């Protein structure tokens, strides 16, 4: 008799965003005339930059010519893309990252989940609360946790609360943990980490032999020049951190799919016999076995992000969404709501008005304003009483959504 991975039965019913989509679809079916504005999932709305499109069209033509046709690419990604990333995203900021340490992939969501393949099941794992739900759910699937309690917290995980009191940056734990997920600029709160904060984490990880999973998917949104874009800007991070980056939110590749993970060659963790094993080798083995790379066409599109036109176009795109975030923050603040984030991130973290629960506010907003956001409790127990609003939409829709919300919830 075939059996299942019982760990899946520990998960809450549905992944957060499909669950939101289910509720929105049900509402839309019952109210076909409602003009619903979606500021829930952080999915981009504006067209791909011209530089990327032009490069992809050229790549399609190359695929149609025997002389330039490409079959399987290198599993780690083409060197011409990895070299540009190493030089412009890392070395230009003083980070010692070599092109050979970069693995091109089809998404940070997949990579932050798949990375668990190369780690043991006996690690003590820390996540912030609230947190991007993928980090938690993939640990549940991998069997790294026990069951969830009534609040949705899984036994065996160490939850580090992030609150307005600690500027949504977790305190360094007093206990020893082996794997730590950090996301800055933060999804869902929009908070950023200073160099000092990241240094404290790097010092902790080095002292305890821990590995930091640093998700920098939103680094392009950092406007404050003092805020680090990469964990490798911190001395010693090469000895304790893996970094995840994405082309989804800077170049609008959510539907095109391209991302990257950096695994420094000197980074090690312990085997059962106590020996030190290079994580780069394991990740390379994992990727070359289970992954066949991102298409040539898409990698050419990603490469164009690093051209002069590409850089100017993605800056414009990011600034567009940041202006949306500014509008959201201003309108909601003026209406008397408690607002966080949105300055160095495309997410605005809002205290729900009238002490409504996150899901009650979600339902009210959907039913009375026809606006969709994301309930804070969907990101963890400490997100209860908060609500995330994404800045990814057209200007017109953002302005209209803010008008509807503030007309209804002005306090
Ligand atoms: C979100 O809304 O949190 C994002 O869409 C996350 C993601 O990129 O998967």
Short mmCIF file of C-alpha atoms and ligand atoms in Angstrom, two decimals:
data_model
loop_
_atom_site.label_atom_id
_atom_site.label_comp_id
_atom_site.label_asym_id
_atom_site.label_seq_id
_atom_site.Cartn_x
_atom_site.Cartn_y
_atom_site.Cartn_z
CA UNK A 1 0.00 0.00 0.00
CA UNK A 2 1.42 3.36 -0.95
CA UNK A 3 1.78 5.84 1.90
CA UNK A 4 2.02 9.61 1.97
CA UNK A 5 4.36 12.08 3.60
CA UNK A 6 2.26 12.53 6.74
CA UNK A 7 3.97 15.83 7.48
CA UNK A 8 1.68 17.42 4.87
CA UNK A 9 -1.28 16.62 7.14
CA UNK A 10 0.19 18.93 9.79
CA UNK A 11 -0.10 21.94 7.45
CA UNK A 12 -2.92 24.40 7.79
CA UNK A 13 -5.60 23.85 5.11
CA UNK A 14 -4.20 25.92 2.25
CA UNK A 15 -1.18 28.05 1.45
CA UNK A 16 -2.06 31.64 2.38
CA UNK A 17 -2.31 33.20 -1.07
CA UNK A 18 -4.42 30.48 -2.73
CA UNK A 19 -6.70 30.68 0.32
CA UNK A 20 -7.11 34.43 -0.22
CA UNK A 21 -7.72 33.85 -3.94
CA UNK A 22 -10.40 31.28 -3.05
CA UNK A 23 -12.27 33.78 -0.84
CA UNK A 24 -11.91 36.55 -3.42
CA UNK A 25 -13.18 34.31 -6.23
CA UNK A 26 -16.20 33.27 -4.17
CA UNK A 27 -16.99 36.95 -3.49
CA UNK A 28 -16.48 37.89 -7.16
CA UNK A 29 -18.82 35.12 -8.31
CA UNK A 30 -21.52 36.25 -5.91
CA UNK A 31 -20.95 39.93 -6.81
CA UNK A 32 -20.09 40.00 -10.52
CA UNK A 33 -20.35 43.80 -10.74
CA UNK A 34 -17.90 44.50 -7.90
CA UNK A 35 -14.75 46.27 -9.12
CA UNK A 36 -12.24 44.40 -6.98
CA UNK A 37 -8.78 45.91 -6.47
CA UNK A 38 -6.12 43.41 -5.45
CA UNK A 39 -3.39 44.60 -3.10
CA UNK A 40 -2.93 41.16 -1.58
CA UNK A 41 -0.26 38.91 -3.04
CA UNK A 42 2.89 40.80 -3.96
CA UNK A 43 2.54 40.25 -7.67
CA UNK A 44 3.77 42.93 -10.04
CA UNK A 45 1.40 44.57 -12.50
CA UNK A 46 3.56 46.77 -14.74
CA UNK A 47 5.00 45.46 -18.05
CA UNK A 48 8.47 43.96 -18.34
CA UNK A 49 11.25 46.52 -18.96
CA UNK A 50 11.91 47.11 -22.64
CA UNK A 51 15.57 46.10 -22.31
CA UNK A 52 14.52 42.67 -21.01
CA UNK A 53 11.87 42.19 -23.70
CA UNK A 54 14.30 43.13 -26.48
CA UNK A 55 16.92 40.71 -25.15
CA UNK A 56 14.36 37.91 -24.88
CA UNK A 57 13.04 38.50 -28.41
CA UNK A 58 16.61 38.32 -29.73
CA UNK A 59 17.13 35.09 -27.73
CA UNK A 60 13.99 33.59 -29.28
CA UNK A 61 15.41 34.35 -32.74
CA UNK A 62 18.69 32.71 -31.75
CA UNK A 63 16.77 29.60 -30.72
CA UNK A 64 15.32 29.50 -34.26
CA UNK A 65 18.73 29.30 -35.92
CA UNK A 66 20.79 26.08 -35.90
CA UNK A 67 24.00 28.09 -35.46
CA UNK A 68 22.86 29.82 -32.27
CA UNK A 69 20.34 27.31 -30.90
CA UNK A 70 20.80 26.36 -27.23
CA UNK A 71 19.88 23.04 -25.62
CA UNK A 72 20.39 22.31 -21.93
CA UNK A 73 22.24 25.16 -20.30
CA UNK A 74 24.73 24.88 -17.45
CA UNK A 75 22.80 23.80 -14.31
CA UNK A 76 24.23 26.71 -12.34
CA UNK A 77 23.18 29.22 -15.01
CA UNK A 78 25.12 30.82 -17.85
CA UNK A 79 28.44 32.36 -16.84
CA UNK A 80 27.68 35.62 -18.71
CA UNK A 81 24.72 36.20 -16.34
CA UNK A 82 26.46 35.05 -13.16
CA UNK A 83 29.48 37.25 -13.87
CA UNK A 84 27.33 40.37 -14.25
CA UNK A 85 25.46 39.57 -11.04
CA UNK A 86 28.71 38.99 -9.12
CA UNK A 87 30.23 42.23 -10.39
CA UNK A 88 27.24 44.57 -10.16
CA UNK A 89 25.11 43.23 -7.31
CA UNK A 90 27.91 42.15 -5.01
CA UNK A 91 31.49 43.21 -5.85
CA UNK A 92 30.35 46.80 -6.56
CA UNK A 93 29.11 46.90 -2.94
CA UNK A 94 32.35 45.51 -1.60
CA UNK A 95 31.01 41.96 -1.19
CA UNK A 96 33.40 39.16 -1.92
CA UNK A 97 31.08 37.00 -4.03
CA UNK A 98 32.44 35.13 -7.03
CA UNK A 99 30.37 34.18 -10.10
CA UNK A 100 31.07 30.52 -9.33
CA UNK A 101 29.17 30.90 -6.03
CA UNK A 102 25.96 32.02 -7.77
CA UNK A 103 23.25 29.53 -8.75
CA UNK A 104 20.58 30.80 -11.16
CA UNK A 105 17.12 29.39 -10.44
CA UNK A 106 13.45 29.86 -11.24
CA UNK A 107 12.56 31.55 -7.96
CA UNK A 108 13.49 32.42 -4.40
CA UNK A 109 10.32 30.76 -3.13
CA UNK A 110 11.56 27.44 -4.57
CA UNK A 111 15.13 27.97 -3.41
CA UNK A 112 14.24 28.91 0.18
CA UNK A 113 12.20 25.70 0.32
CA UNK A 114 14.59 23.45 -1.60
CA UNK A 115 17.62 24.49 0.45
CA UNK A 116 16.35 22.25 3.25
CA UNK A 117 17.25 19.23 1.08
CA UNK A 118 20.90 19.67 2.01
CA UNK A 119 20.38 20.14 5.77
CA UNK A 120 19.73 17.53 8.44
CA UNK A 121 16.42 17.02 10.25
CA UNK A 122 17.98 17.61 13.64
CA UNK A 123 18.59 21.34 13.26
CA UNK A 124 16.95 23.84 15.57
CA UNK A 125 15.25 26.31 13.26
CA UNK A 126 14.35 29.92 14.00
CA UNK A 127 11.86 32.03 12.08
CA UNK A 128 10.49 35.46 12.80
CA UNK A 129 6.83 35.89 13.63
CA UNK A 130 5.25 37.20 11.39
CA UNK A 131 7.16 35.53 8.56
CA UNK A 132 6.93 34.66 4.85
CA UNK A 133 4.91 31.42 5.22
CA UNK A 134 7.08 29.42 2.81
CA UNK A 135 9.89 29.17 5.39
CA UNK A 136 7.55 27.55 7.92
CA UNK A 137 5.53 25.33 5.60
CA UNK A 138 8.58 23.86 3.87
CA UNK A 139 10.03 22.90 7.27
CA UNK A 140 6.74 21.24 8.15
CA UNK A 141 6.78 19.33 4.85
CA UNK A 142 10.38 18.25 5.48
CA UNK A 143 9.43 16.80 8.86
CA UNK A 144 11.39 19.37 10.84
CA UNK A 145 8.48 20.24 13.13
CA UNK A 146 5.81 18.68 15.29
CA UNK A 147 2.13 19.59 15.10
CA UNK A 148 0.67 23.11 15.12
CA UNK A 149 -1.02 24.53 18.22
CA UNK A 150 -4.26 26.56 18.18
CA UNK A 151 -2.36 29.69 17.20
CA UNK A 152 -0.80 27.91 14.22
CA UNK A 153 2.67 27.73 15.80
CA UNK A 154 4.53 24.51 15.01
CA UNK A 155 6.17 22.54 17.75
CA UNK A 156 9.93 22.49 17.38
CA UNK A 157 10.32 25.84 15.61
CA UNK A 158 11.76 28.81 17.49
CA UNK A 159 9.56 31.85 16.81
CA UNK A 160 11.21 35.25 17.17
CA UNK A 161 8.48 37.89 17.51
CA UNK A 162 8.90 41.03 15.44
CA UNK A 163 6.78 43.88 16.69
CA UNK A 164 6.53 47.65 16.56
CA UNK A 165 8.50 47.67 19.86
CA UNK A 166 11.58 46.08 18.25
CA UNK A 167 11.11 47.91 14.90
CA UNK A 168 10.09 44.58 13.38
CA UNK A 169 13.64 43.24 13.69
CA UNK A 170 14.02 40.16 15.87
CA UNK A 171 16.05 40.13 19.06
CA UNK A 172 19.08 37.85 18.90
CA UNK A 173 17.93 34.64 20.64
CA UNK A 174 19.38 33.69 24.01
CA UNK A 175 19.19 30.01 23.10
CA UNK A 176 21.25 28.26 20.43
CA UNK A 177 19.63 27.78 17.02
CA UNK A 178 21.19 26.19 13.94
CA UNK A 179 19.26 27.66 10.99
CA UNK A 180 17.85 31.19 10.94
CA UNK A 181 15.63 32.74 8.28
CA UNK A 182 16.00 36.50 7.88
CA UNK A 183 14.21 38.55 5.22
CA UNK A 184 15.20 42.18 4.64
CA UNK A 185 13.57 44.39 3.44
CA UNK A 186 11.04 42.36 5.32
CA UNK A 187 8.07 40.56 3.92
CA UNK A 188 5.46 41.17 5.36
CA UNK A 189 6.29 44.20 7.58
CA UNK A 190 8.40 46.26 5.16
CA UNK A 191 11.04 46.76 7.89
CA UNK A 192 14.76 46.99 7.12
CA UNK A 193 17.84 45.92 9.07
CA UNK A 194 20.74 48.21 9.88
CA UNK A 195 24.36 47.08 9.46
CA UNK A 196 24.60 46.81 13.26
CA UNK A 197 21.59 44.52 13.43
CA UNK A 198 22.90 42.23 10.70
CA UNK A 199 26.34 42.25 12.30
CA UNK A 200 24.78 41.03 15.55
CA UNK A 201 23.22 38.13 13.63
CA UNK A 202 26.45 37.30 11.82
CA UNK A 203 28.38 37.37 15.12
CA UNK A 204 25.74 35.12 16.70
CA UNK A 205 25.81 32.67 13.78
CA UNK A 206 29.61 32.47 13.77
CA UNK A 207 29.74 31.95 17.52
CA UNK A 208 27.13 29.16 17.38
CA UNK A 209 28.00 27.46 14.09
CA UNK A 210 24.59 28.49 12.71
CA UNK A 211 23.62 29.22 9.11
CA UNK A 212 21.58 32.30 8.17
CA UNK A 213 19.21 32.04 5.20
CA UNK A 214 19.10 35.67 4.06
CA UNK A 215 16.21 36.47 1.73
CA UNK A 216 17.00 39.70 -0.09
CA UNK A 217 14.23 39.47 -2.70
CA UNK A 218 13.23 43.10 -2.03
CA UNK A 219 16.71 44.70 -1.83
CA UNK A 220 16.03 46.93 -4.87
CA UNK A 221 13.49 48.82 -2.76
CA UNK A 222 16.06 50.08 -0.26
CA UNK A 223 16.13 53.87 -0.48
CA UNK A 224 18.17 54.58 2.67
CA UNK A 225 21.88 54.60 1.71
CA UNK A 226 22.88 53.36 5.19
CA UNK A 227 20.92 50.11 4.87
CA UNK A 228 22.85 47.07 3.56
CA UNK A 229 21.51 45.35 0.44
CA UNK A 230 23.37 42.09 1.00
CA UNK A 231 24.33 40.14 4.11
CA UNK A 232 27.80 39.85 2.56
CA UNK A 233 28.28 43.56 3.27
CA UNK A 234 28.82 42.35 6.83
CA UNK A 235 32.26 41.03 7.70
CA UNK A 236 32.26 37.30 8.35
CA UNK A 237 28.94 36.63 6.57
CA UNK A 238 30.64 34.37 4.03
CA UNK A 239 31.25 31.94 6.88
CA UNK A 240 27.62 31.75 7.97
CA UNK A 241 25.14 32.91 5.32
CA UNK A 242 23.36 31.85 2.15
CA UNK A 243 21.62 34.68 0.27
CA UNK A 244 18.55 34.49 -1.96
CA UNK A 245 17.76 37.10 -4.61
CA UNK A 246 15.13 37.44 -7.26
CA UNK A 247 14.34 39.28 -10.50
CA UNK A 248 10.61 39.12 -9.64
CA UNK A 249 10.22 42.35 -7.75
CA UNK A 250 12.87 44.56 -9.35
CA UNK A 251 12.40 43.62 -13.02
CA UNK A 252 8.84 42.30 -12.86
CA UNK A 253 9.76 38.64 -13.48
CA UNK A 254 7.04 37.07 -11.29
CA UNK A 255 5.60 35.41 -14.39
CA UNK A 256 8.91 35.10 -16.25
CA UNK A 257 10.80 33.33 -13.42
CA UNK A 258 14.43 34.01 -12.63
CA UNK A 259 16.25 34.24 -9.31
CA UNK A 260 19.58 33.37 -7.76
CA UNK A 261 21.10 31.89 -4.65
CA UNK A 262 24.59 32.57 -3.37
CA UNK A 263 26.39 29.77 -1.54
CA UNK A 264 29.93 30.84 -0.59
CA UNK A 265 32.52 28.16 -1.33
CA UNK A 266 34.00 28.32 2.17
CA UNK A 267 30.63 27.83 3.92
CA UNK A 268 30.40 24.52 5.78
CA UNK A 269 28.13 22.57 8.11
CA UNK A 270 28.63 19.36 10.06
CA UNK A 271 28.12 15.81 8.77
CA UNK A 272 26.91 13.10 11.19
CA UNK A 273 30.52 12.00 11.72
CA UNK A 274 31.45 15.52 12.86
CA UNK A 275 33.38 16.46 9.71
CA UNK A 276 32.88 19.83 7.99
CA UNK A 277 31.19 19.59 4.60
CA UNK A 278 31.10 22.37 1.99
CA UNK A 279 27.50 23.41 1.40
CA UNK A 280 28.35 24.66 -2.11
CA UNK A 281 29.15 21.09 -3.15
CA UNK A 282 25.90 19.75 -1.74
CA UNK A 283 23.77 22.49 -3.30
CA UNK A 284 25.52 21.98 -6.62
CA UNK A 285 24.85 18.23 -6.38
CA UNK A 286 21.22 18.88 -5.47
CA UNK A 287 20.63 21.38 -8.26
CA UNK A 288 22.38 19.35 -10.96
CA UNK A 289 20.27 16.33 -10.00
CA UNK A 290 16.86 17.90 -9.49
CA UNK A 291 16.96 21.04 -11.65
CA UNK A 292 17.75 21.68 -15.30
CA UNK A 293 18.20 25.41 -15.17
CA UNK A 294 16.29 28.48 -16.28
CA UNK A 295 15.65 28.86 -20.01
CA UNK A 296 18.25 30.57 -22.18
CA UNK A 297 15.63 33.13 -23.22
CA UNK A 298 14.81 34.12 -19.66
CA UNK A 299 18.46 34.30 -18.62
CA UNK A 300 19.12 36.65 -21.56
CA UNK A 301 16.22 38.76 -20.27
CA UNK A 302 17.74 38.79 -16.78
CA UNK A 303 21.14 39.72 -18.19
CA UNK A 304 19.58 42.83 -19.75
CA UNK A 305 18.78 44.09 -16.24
CA UNK A 306 22.51 44.88 -15.96
CA UNK A 307 22.74 46.95 -19.17
CA UNK A 308 22.66 50.75 -18.90
CA UNK A 309 19.09 50.90 -20.29
CA UNK A 310 18.05 47.95 -18.14
CA UNK A 311 19.34 49.59 -14.97
CA UNK A 312 17.50 52.83 -15.76
CA UNK A 313 14.28 50.97 -16.57
CA UNK A 314 14.22 48.84 -13.42
CA UNK A 315 14.96 51.91 -11.33
CA UNK A 316 11.92 53.56 -12.86
CA UNK A 317 9.82 50.46 -12.18
CA UNK A 318 10.91 50.20 -8.55
CA UNK A 319 10.37 53.94 -8.04
CA UNK A 320 6.89 53.60 -9.45
CA UNK A 321 5.93 50.97 -6.86
CA UNK A 322 7.70 52.92 -4.11
CA UNK A 323 5.58 55.97 -4.98
CA UNK A 324 2.51 53.73 -4.66
CA UNK A 325 3.76 52.66 -1.22
CA UNK A 326 4.22 56.31 -0.25
CA UNK A 327 0.65 57.12 -1.30
CA UNK A 328 -0.67 54.16 0.72
CA UNK A 329 1.29 55.21 3.81
CA UNK A 330 0.20 58.85 3.56
CA UNK A 331 -3.48 58.20 2.94
CA UNK A 332 -3.78 55.61 5.71
CA UNK A 333 -1.78 57.70 8.19
CA UNK A 334 -3.94 60.75 7.40
CA UNK A 335 -7.01 58.59 8.06
CA UNK A 336 -5.65 57.78 11.53
CA UNK A 337 -4.45 54.22 10.94
CA UNK A 338 -1.19 52.89 12.39
CA UNK A 339 1.16 52.35 9.47
CA UNK A 340 4.64 50.75 9.22
CA UNK A 341 7.03 49.90 6.38
CA UNK A 342 6.54 51.14 2.82
CA UNK A 343 9.66 53.35 2.77
CA UNK A 344 12.27 50.78 1.76
CA UNK A 345 9.86 48.05 0.72
CA UNK A 346 6.79 47.51 -1.47
CA UNK A 347 4.75 46.40 1.55
CA UNK A 348 2.83 48.51 4.06
CA UNK A 349 2.02 46.88 7.41
CA UNK A 350 -1.13 48.35 8.91
CA UNK A 351 -2.62 48.03 12.38
CA UNK A 352 -6.22 46.92 11.86
CA UNK A 353 -8.71 49.64 12.90
CA UNK A 354 -11.21 49.20 15.73
CA UNK A 355 -9.20 46.23 17.08
CA UNK A 356 -10.59 44.02 14.30
CA UNK A 357 -8.91 40.65 13.83
CA UNK A 358 -6.82 40.35 10.67
CA UNK A 359 -9.32 38.09 8.90
CA UNK A 360 -12.32 40.22 10.03
CA UNK A 361 -10.63 43.27 8.54
CA UNK A 362 -9.88 41.26 5.38
CA UNK A 363 -13.55 40.33 5.04
CA UNK A 364 -14.77 43.87 5.79
CA UNK A 365 -12.39 45.38 3.27
CA UNK A 366 -13.41 42.86 0.62
CA UNK A 367 -17.14 43.18 1.24
CA UNK A 368 -17.45 46.92 1.85
CA UNK A 369 -14.57 48.39 -0.20
CA UNK A 370 -13.95 45.56 -2.68
CA UNK A 371 -10.26 45.82 -1.84
CA UNK A 372 -8.06 42.78 -1.19
CA UNK A 373 -5.10 42.79 1.19
CA UNK A 374 -3.39 40.08 3.22
CA UNK A 375 -4.37 39.33 6.81
CA UNK A 376 -1.38 39.69 9.13
CA UNK A 377 -2.25 36.50 11.00
CA UNK A 378 -1.63 34.59 7.76
CA UNK A 379 2.06 35.34 8.35
CA UNK A 380 2.05 34.04 11.92
CA UNK A 381 0.42 34.43 15.33
CA UNK A 382 2.19 37.74 16.05
CA UNK A 383 0.74 39.16 12.83
CA UNK A 384 -2.75 39.05 14.36
CA UNK A 385 -4.26 42.54 14.45
CA UNK A 386 -2.21 43.62 11.42
CA UNK A 387 -2.86 43.71 7.71
CA UNK A 388 -0.44 43.84 4.76
CA UNK A 389 -1.10 46.09 1.78
CA UNK A 390 1.01 45.57 -1.30
CA UNK A 391 2.11 48.50 -3.46
CA UNK A 392 2.13 46.36 -6.60
CA UNK A 393 -0.66 47.76 -8.74
CA UNK A 394 -1.41 50.61 -11.13
CA UNK A 395 -1.43 54.16 -9.73
CA UNK A 396 -5.09 54.47 -10.56
CA UNK A 397 -6.00 51.33 -8.60
CA UNK A 398 -3.87 52.29 -5.61
CA UNK A 399 -5.47 55.75 -5.44
CA UNK A 400 -8.95 54.34 -5.85
CA UNK A 401 -8.33 51.65 -3.20
CA UNK A 402 -7.04 54.24 -0.73
CA UNK A 403 -10.07 56.43 -1.35
CA UNK A 404 -12.43 53.54 -0.68
CA UNK A 405 -10.58 52.44 2.48
CA UNK A 406 -10.21 55.90 3.99
CA UNK A 407 -13.83 56.85 3.24
CA UNK A 408 -14.90 53.75 5.15
CA UNK A 409 -12.34 53.55 7.97
CA UNK A 410 -11.36 57.15 8.78
CA UNK A 411 -11.00 57.40 12.55
C1 LIG B 1 3.96 37.79 -1.23
O1 LIG B 1 2.91 38.34 -1.51
O2 LIG B 1 4.33 37.62 -0.06
C2 LIG B 1 4.82 37.39 -2.37
O3 LIG B 1 4.09 37.18 -3.49
C3 LIG B 1 5.68 36.31 -2.00
C4 LIG B 1 6.31 35.64 -3.14
O4 LIG B 1 7.02 36.29 -3.90
O5 LIG B 1 6.15 34.43 -3.23
#
